[in-house]
């Protein structure tokens, strides 16, 4: 099953206007300069969304947020609704990143509610899952991923509106990555869990990204694995040349 790869950048809580705009412009120029057969997504902080949307015009780079609230509007101080993200020019939002699961005590139930609200508003979601180092050491990686798929992914998710990102928490920002064989094993198990939940046809089309210390040096090996359909990139997405050097490995 051919799935178009998605190269996604999670800028996290980085960049003020000037730095963010110059990074987005540099990525946009590099993406425009070449023909690509992968998709691109960048997820800057909320404060940069509207200004970055302007520099992405005429490129194939989609704009995404890093989180969303499940309510349409109302008394939710500090939160942002799906329609607000659409209004700012987003077509995607990340949901359930481990930093939100930990820092903001986000549960699978809450993440699922956010995904449903985002989909209802016409946004696509990248739903993040992954085990801690302790869970990995205890041999629970696949069980944790299955539970997170079952709990965080809405029952009517489609391959069009949903992307899964497998991000082992111990690999995020640490420079450590699982072996290629381990990544493939977990991605295949995630696809099996998706198949059980959503049916084989949907699971076979749904993109599963790998995230966690992806850089130009390891991108080729990771992106060539059969069940790896792209990458969610944190640190390396803050340098246009690294982001693009990773993306080069996603094209045929
Ligand atoms: C992330 O947090 O989504 C991530 C993958 O970070 P890094 O690439 O820096 O490990």
mmCIF file of C-alpha atoms and ligand atoms in Angstrom:
data_model
loop_
_atom_site.group_PDB
_atom_site.id
_atom_site.type_symbol
_atom_site.label_atom_id
_atom_site.label_comp_id
_atom_site.label_asym_id
_atom_site.label_seq_id
_atom_site.Cartn_x
_atom_site.Cartn_y
_atom_site.Cartn_z
ATOM 1 C CA UNK A 1 0.000 0.000 0.000
ATOM 2 C CA UNK A 2 1.602 3.251 -1.135
ATOM 3 C CA UNK A 3 1.205 5.982 1.450
ATOM 4 C CA UNK A 4 2.567 9.433 0.690
ATOM 5 C CA UNK A 5 5.094 10.354 3.346
ATOM 6 C CA UNK A 6 4.484 13.325 5.640
ATOM 7 C CA UNK A 7 7.386 15.368 6.974
ATOM 8 C CA UNK A 8 6.153 17.365 9.945
ATOM 9 C CA UNK A 9 7.965 19.904 12.096
ATOM 10 C CA UNK A 10 6.963 20.510 15.716
ATOM 11 C CA UNK A 11 8.548 23.796 16.700
ATOM 12 C CA UNK A 12 7.289 23.446 20.290
ATOM 13 C CA UNK A 13 7.629 26.645 22.400
ATOM 14 C CA UNK A 14 10.328 28.201 20.220
ATOM 15 C CA UNK A 15 10.707 31.309 18.028
ATOM 16 C CA UNK A 16 9.534 34.878 18.315
ATOM 17 C CA UNK A 17 8.073 36.584 15.220
ATOM 18 C CA UNK A 18 11.309 37.479 13.491
ATOM 19 C CA UNK A 19 13.051 34.158 13.992
ATOM 20 C CA UNK A 20 9.887 32.165 13.198
ATOM 21 C CA UNK A 21 9.207 34.077 10.012
ATOM 22 C CA UNK A 22 12.736 33.714 8.752
ATOM 23 C CA UNK A 23 12.683 29.956 9.507
ATOM 24 C CA UNK A 24 9.335 29.536 7.737
ATOM 25 C CA UNK A 25 10.552 31.577 4.760
ATOM 26 C CA UNK A 26 13.722 29.492 4.494
ATOM 27 C CA UNK A 27 11.746 26.228 4.607
ATOM 28 C CA UNK A 28 9.210 27.568 2.098
ATOM 29 C CA UNK A 29 11.958 28.613 -0.327
ATOM 30 C CA UNK A 30 13.620 25.194 -0.154
ATOM 31 C CA UNK A 31 10.323 23.358 -0.594
ATOM 32 C CA UNK A 32 9.391 25.568 -3.552
ATOM 33 C CA UNK A 33 12.752 25.052 -5.246
ATOM 34 C CA UNK A 34 12.210 21.352 -5.860
ATOM 35 C CA UNK A 35 9.542 18.821 -6.855
ATOM 36 C CA UNK A 36 8.646 16.611 -3.897
ATOM 37 C CA UNK A 37 6.511 13.538 -3.639
ATOM 38 C CA UNK A 38 6.029 13.902 0.092
ATOM 39 C CA UNK A 39 3.729 16.188 2.074
ATOM 40 C CA UNK A 40 4.978 18.864 4.462
ATOM 41 C CA UNK A 41 3.542 20.247 7.684
ATOM 42 C CA UNK A 42 4.905 22.786 10.125
ATOM 43 C CA UNK A 43 3.459 23.371 13.580
ATOM 44 C CA UNK A 44 4.686 26.667 15.050
ATOM 45 C CA UNK A 45 3.430 28.139 18.353
ATOM 46 C CA UNK A 46 -0.036 29.755 18.300
ATOM 47 C CA UNK A 47 1.410 33.282 18.239
ATOM 48 C CA UNK A 48 3.068 32.678 14.855
ATOM 49 C CA UNK A 49 0.248 30.934 13.011
ATOM 50 C CA UNK A 50 -1.305 33.862 11.159
ATOM 51 C CA UNK A 51 1.964 35.463 10.133
ATOM 52 C CA UNK A 52 3.477 32.171 8.996
ATOM 53 C CA UNK A 53 0.358 31.290 7.016
ATOM 54 C CA UNK A 54 1.224 34.227 4.753
ATOM 55 C CA UNK A 55 4.712 32.937 3.946
ATOM 56 C CA UNK A 56 3.389 29.473 3.153
ATOM 57 C CA UNK A 57 1.090 30.774 0.391
ATOM 58 C CA UNK A 58 1.893 29.141 -2.932
ATOM 59 C CA UNK A 59 3.822 26.279 -1.278
ATOM 60 C CA UNK A 60 2.659 22.757 -0.507
ATOM 61 C CA UNK A 61 3.425 23.186 3.203
ATOM 62 C CA UNK A 62 0.425 22.715 5.485
ATOM 63 C CA UNK A 63 0.108 24.722 8.682
ATOM 64 C CA UNK A 64 -0.701 23.038 11.976
ATOM 65 C CA UNK A 65 -1.093 23.947 15.635
ATOM 66 C CA UNK A 66 0.410 22.013 18.530
ATOM 67 C CA UNK A 67 -2.802 21.557 20.511
ATOM 68 C CA UNK A 68 -6.511 22.383 20.471
ATOM 69 C CA UNK A 69 -9.423 22.538 22.931
ATOM 70 C CA UNK A 70 -12.464 20.329 22.388
ATOM 71 C CA UNK A 71 -15.057 23.073 22.932
ATOM 72 C CA UNK A 72 -16.312 25.310 20.139
ATOM 73 C CA UNK A 73 -15.971 28.496 22.212
ATOM 74 C CA UNK A 74 -16.679 29.895 25.647
ATOM 75 C CA UNK A 75 -15.235 30.035 29.137
ATOM 76 C CA UNK A 76 -11.894 28.249 28.645
ATOM 77 C CA UNK A 77 -9.259 30.819 29.516
ATOM 78 C CA UNK A 78 -6.015 30.323 27.663
ATOM 79 C CA UNK A 79 -7.394 27.707 25.259
ATOM 80 C CA UNK A 80 -7.860 27.764 21.490
ATOM 81 C CA UNK A 81 -10.809 26.172 19.667
ATOM 82 C CA UNK A 82 -10.742 24.156 16.436
ATOM 83 C CA UNK A 83 -12.539 26.929 14.557
ATOM 84 C CA UNK A 84 -9.978 29.470 15.769
ATOM 85 C CA UNK A 85 -7.234 27.283 14.300
ATOM 86 C CA UNK A 86 -9.084 27.047 11.011
ATOM 87 C CA UNK A 87 -9.581 30.800 11.071
ATOM 88 C CA UNK A 88 -5.808 31.220 11.533
ATOM 89 C CA UNK A 89 -5.187 29.099 8.432
ATOM 90 C CA UNK A 90 -4.457 25.699 9.978
ATOM 91 C CA UNK A 91 -5.458 22.461 8.338
ATOM 92 C CA UNK A 92 -3.843 20.264 11.015
ATOM 93 C CA UNK A 93 -3.290 20.122 14.736
ATOM 94 C CA UNK A 94 -1.061 17.911 16.843
ATOM 95 C CA UNK A 95 -2.901 16.233 19.704
ATOM 96 C CA UNK A 96 -1.640 14.257 22.683
ATOM 97 C CA UNK A 97 2.044 15.059 22.411
ATOM 98 C CA UNK A 98 3.804 13.447 25.375
ATOM 99 C CA UNK A 99 4.808 16.892 26.648
ATOM 100 C CA UNK A 100 1.105 17.740 26.907
ATOM 101 C CA UNK A 101 0.192 14.342 28.316
ATOM 102 C CA UNK A 102 2.799 14.911 31.062
ATOM 103 C CA UNK A 103 2.800 18.706 31.625
ATOM 104 C CA UNK A 104 -0.986 19.080 31.361
ATOM 105 C CA UNK A 105 -2.083 15.638 32.595
ATOM 106 C CA UNK A 106 -3.872 14.901 29.316
ATOM 107 C CA UNK A 107 -5.642 11.531 29.308
ATOM 108 C CA UNK A 108 -6.529 9.321 26.351
ATOM 109 C CA UNK A 109 -10.184 10.307 26.864
ATOM 110 C CA UNK A 110 -9.404 14.019 26.625
ATOM 111 C CA UNK A 111 -7.209 13.497 23.565
ATOM 112 C CA UNK A 112 -10.000 11.554 21.877
ATOM 113 C CA UNK A 113 -12.472 14.379 22.644
ATOM 114 C CA UNK A 114 -10.045 16.892 21.126
ATOM 115 C CA UNK A 115 -9.624 14.736 18.012
ATOM 116 C CA UNK A 116 -13.390 14.430 17.534
ATOM 117 C CA UNK A 117 -13.835 18.208 17.877
ATOM 118 C CA UNK A 118 -10.978 18.901 15.469
ATOM 119 C CA UNK A 119 -12.354 16.474 12.885
ATOM 120 C CA UNK A 120 -15.850 17.939 13.208
ATOM 121 C CA UNK A 121 -14.391 21.361 12.438
ATOM 122 C CA UNK A 122 -12.646 19.987 9.357
ATOM 123 C CA UNK A 123 -9.127 19.863 10.808
ATOM 124 C CA UNK A 124 -6.789 16.914 10.368
ATOM 125 C CA UNK A 125 -5.052 15.569 13.463
ATOM 126 C CA UNK A 126 -1.671 14.085 14.234
ATOM 127 C CA UNK A 127 -2.328 11.981 17.332
ATOM 128 C CA UNK A 128 0.861 11.249 19.284
ATOM 129 C CA UNK A 129 1.490 8.086 21.245
ATOM 130 C CA UNK A 130 4.565 6.409 22.742
ATOM 131 C CA UNK A 131 6.003 4.720 25.809
ATOM 132 C CA UNK A 132 8.236 6.011 28.601
ATOM 133 C CA UNK A 133 11.717 4.581 29.166
ATOM 134 C CA UNK A 134 10.446 2.640 32.194
ATOM 135 C CA UNK A 135 7.596 1.134 30.176
ATOM 136 C CA UNK A 136 10.047 0.133 27.483
ATOM 137 C CA UNK A 137 12.400 -1.472 30.017
ATOM 138 C CA UNK A 138 9.428 -3.399 31.402
ATOM 139 C CA UNK A 139 8.634 -4.766 27.919
ATOM 140 C CA UNK A 140 5.355 -2.814 27.745
ATOM 141 C CA UNK A 141 5.951 -0.744 24.584
ATOM 142 C CA UNK A 142 3.405 -2.466 22.379
ATOM 143 C CA UNK A 143 0.797 -2.727 25.143
ATOM 144 C CA UNK A 144 1.094 1.019 25.876
ATOM 145 C CA UNK A 145 0.787 1.903 22.187
ATOM 146 C CA UNK A 146 -2.256 -0.359 21.788
ATOM 147 C CA UNK A 147 -3.922 1.261 24.804
ATOM 148 C CA UNK A 148 -3.178 4.748 23.504
ATOM 149 C CA UNK A 149 -4.539 3.883 20.052
ATOM 150 C CA UNK A 150 -7.677 2.398 21.589
ATOM 151 C CA UNK A 151 -8.211 5.327 23.934
ATOM 152 C CA UNK A 152 -7.060 8.357 21.923
ATOM 153 C CA UNK A 153 -8.175 7.644 18.361
ATOM 154 C CA UNK A 154 -11.874 8.283 17.626
ATOM 155 C CA UNK A 155 -13.863 5.257 16.360
ATOM 156 C CA UNK A 156 -14.682 7.022 13.115
ATOM 157 C CA UNK A 157 -11.184 8.345 12.382
ATOM 158 C CA UNK A 158 -10.257 8.096 8.723
ATOM 159 C CA UNK A 159 -6.931 7.893 6.918
ATOM 160 C CA UNK A 160 -7.690 11.352 5.564
ATOM 161 C CA UNK A 161 -8.302 13.174 8.830
ATOM 162 C CA UNK A 162 -5.914 11.271 11.105
ATOM 163 C CA UNK A 163 -2.179 10.636 11.216
ATOM 164 C CA UNK A 164 -0.544 8.709 14.070
ATOM 165 C CA UNK A 165 2.879 9.734 15.393
ATOM 166 C CA UNK A 166 4.783 7.085 17.336
ATOM 167 C CA UNK A 167 7.181 8.955 19.585
ATOM 168 C CA UNK A 168 8.995 6.926 22.255
ATOM 169 C CA UNK A 169 9.182 9.470 25.081
ATOM 170 C CA UNK A 170 12.729 8.461 25.998
ATOM 171 C CA UNK A 171 13.838 9.285 22.431
ATOM 172 C CA UNK A 172 12.390 12.819 22.338
ATOM 173 C CA UNK A 173 15.133 15.424 22.414
ATOM 174 C CA UNK A 174 17.686 12.957 23.784
ATOM 175 C CA UNK A 175 19.608 11.976 20.658
ATOM 176 C CA UNK A 176 18.643 8.336 21.353
ATOM 177 C CA UNK A 177 16.513 6.327 18.946
ATOM 178 C CA UNK A 178 15.219 2.756 18.943
ATOM 179 C CA UNK A 179 16.861 0.416 16.432
ATOM 180 C CA UNK A 180 15.303 0.369 12.983
ATOM 181 C CA UNK A 181 14.023 -3.162 13.695
ATOM 182 C CA UNK A 182 12.342 -1.958 16.898
ATOM 183 C CA UNK A 183 10.721 0.992 15.107
ATOM 184 C CA UNK A 184 9.363 -1.289 12.380
ATOM 185 C CA UNK A 185 8.066 -3.793 14.951
ATOM 186 C CA UNK A 186 6.195 -1.092 16.892
ATOM 187 C CA UNK A 187 4.804 0.566 13.754
ATOM 188 C CA UNK A 188 3.536 -2.799 12.492
ATOM 189 C CA UNK A 189 1.895 -3.415 15.887
ATOM 190 C CA UNK A 190 0.302 0.049 15.776
ATOM 191 C CA UNK A 191 -1.087 -0.676 12.311
ATOM 192 C CA UNK A 192 -2.500 -3.947 13.637
ATOM 193 C CA UNK A 193 -4.166 -2.098 16.519
ATOM 194 C CA UNK A 194 -5.579 0.451 14.048
ATOM 195 C CA UNK A 195 -6.842 -2.384 11.886
ATOM 196 C CA UNK A 196 -8.674 -3.919 14.857
ATOM 197 C CA UNK A 197 -10.215 -0.579 15.762
ATOM 198 C CA UNK A 198 -10.910 1.010 12.371
ATOM 199 C CA UNK A 199 -10.781 -1.874 9.900
ATOM 200 C CA UNK A 200 -8.029 -3.079 7.634
ATOM 201 C CA UNK A 201 -8.767 -0.737 4.734
ATOM 202 C CA UNK A 202 -8.460 2.383 6.905
ATOM 203 C CA UNK A 203 -5.408 1.064 8.782
ATOM 204 C CA UNK A 204 -3.581 0.276 5.567
ATOM 205 C CA UNK A 205 -4.060 3.832 4.341
ATOM 206 C CA UNK A 206 -3.393 5.653 7.628
ATOM 207 C CA UNK A 207 0.018 7.300 7.943
ATOM 208 C CA UNK A 208 2.139 6.414 10.968
ATOM 209 C CA UNK A 209 5.022 8.828 11.546
ATOM 210 C CA UNK A 210 8.073 8.130 13.656
ATOM 211 C CA UNK A 211 9.244 10.896 16.013
ATOM 212 C CA UNK A 212 12.091 11.121 18.499
ATOM 213 C CA UNK A 213 15.553 12.489 17.670
ATOM 214 C CA UNK A 214 15.094 12.258 13.901
ATOM 215 C CA UNK A 215 17.983 14.016 12.178
ATOM 216 C CA UNK A 216 19.589 14.026 8.725
ATOM 217 C CA UNK A 217 21.976 11.232 9.750
ATOM 218 C CA UNK A 218 19.301 8.694 10.731
ATOM 219 C CA UNK A 219 16.439 9.789 8.434
ATOM 220 C CA UNK A 220 17.292 7.502 5.541
ATOM 221 C CA UNK A 221 17.178 4.332 7.610
ATOM 222 C CA UNK A 222 14.034 5.299 9.518
ATOM 223 C CA UNK A 223 12.097 6.576 6.505
ATOM 224 C CA UNK A 224 12.846 3.483 4.450
ATOM 225 C CA UNK A 225 11.032 1.156 6.893
ATOM 226 C CA UNK A 226 7.843 -0.290 5.391
ATOM 227 C CA UNK A 227 5.458 0.967 8.097
ATOM 228 C CA UNK A 228 7.094 4.360 8.628
ATOM 229 C CA UNK A 229 5.144 6.943 6.636
ATOM 230 C CA UNK A 230 7.044 10.042 7.574
ATOM 231 C CA UNK A 231 8.546 11.817 10.547
ATOM 232 C CA UNK A 232 7.512 14.199 13.304
ATOM 233 C CA UNK A 233 10.581 16.302 13.922
ATOM 234 C CA UNK A 234 11.227 18.507 16.940
ATOM 235 C CA UNK A 235 14.728 19.944 17.385
ATOM 236 C CA UNK A 236 15.867 19.396 13.799
ATOM 237 C CA UNK A 237 12.822 21.251 12.434
ATOM 238 C CA UNK A 238 14.234 24.481 13.857
ATOM 239 C CA UNK A 239 16.959 24.488 11.214
ATOM 240 C CA UNK A 240 15.652 24.757 7.656
ATOM 241 C CA UNK A 241 18.600 22.868 6.179
ATOM 242 C CA UNK A 242 18.216 19.935 8.609
ATOM 243 C CA UNK A 243 14.457 19.753 8.086
ATOM 244 C CA UNK A 244 14.963 19.642 4.328
ATOM 245 C CA UNK A 245 17.870 17.188 4.571
ATOM 246 C CA UNK A 246 15.509 14.838 6.418
ATOM 247 C CA UNK A 247 12.734 15.362 3.847
ATOM 248 C CA UNK A 248 15.033 14.434 0.962
ATOM 249 C CA UNK A 249 14.913 10.878 2.313
ATOM 250 C CA UNK A 250 11.135 10.791 2.055
ATOM 251 C CA UNK A 251 11.065 11.119 -1.687
ATOM 252 C CA UNK A 252 11.372 8.159 -4.018
HETATM 253 C C1 LIG B 1 8.896 15.879 19.282
HETATM 254 O O1 LIG B 1 8.872 16.366 20.397
HETATM 255 O O2 LIG B 1 7.842 15.803 18.632
HETATM 256 C C2 LIG B 1 10.171 15.409 18.756
HETATM 257 C C3 LIG B 1 10.135 14.449 17.899
HETATM 258 O O3 LIG B 1 11.302 16.016 19.236
HETATM 259 P P1 LIG B 1 12.838 15.731 18.783
HETATM 260 O O4 LIG B 1 12.850 15.533 17.308
HETATM 261 O O5 LIG B 1 13.572 16.942 19.232
HETATM 262 O O6 LIG B 1 13.249 14.486 19.513
#
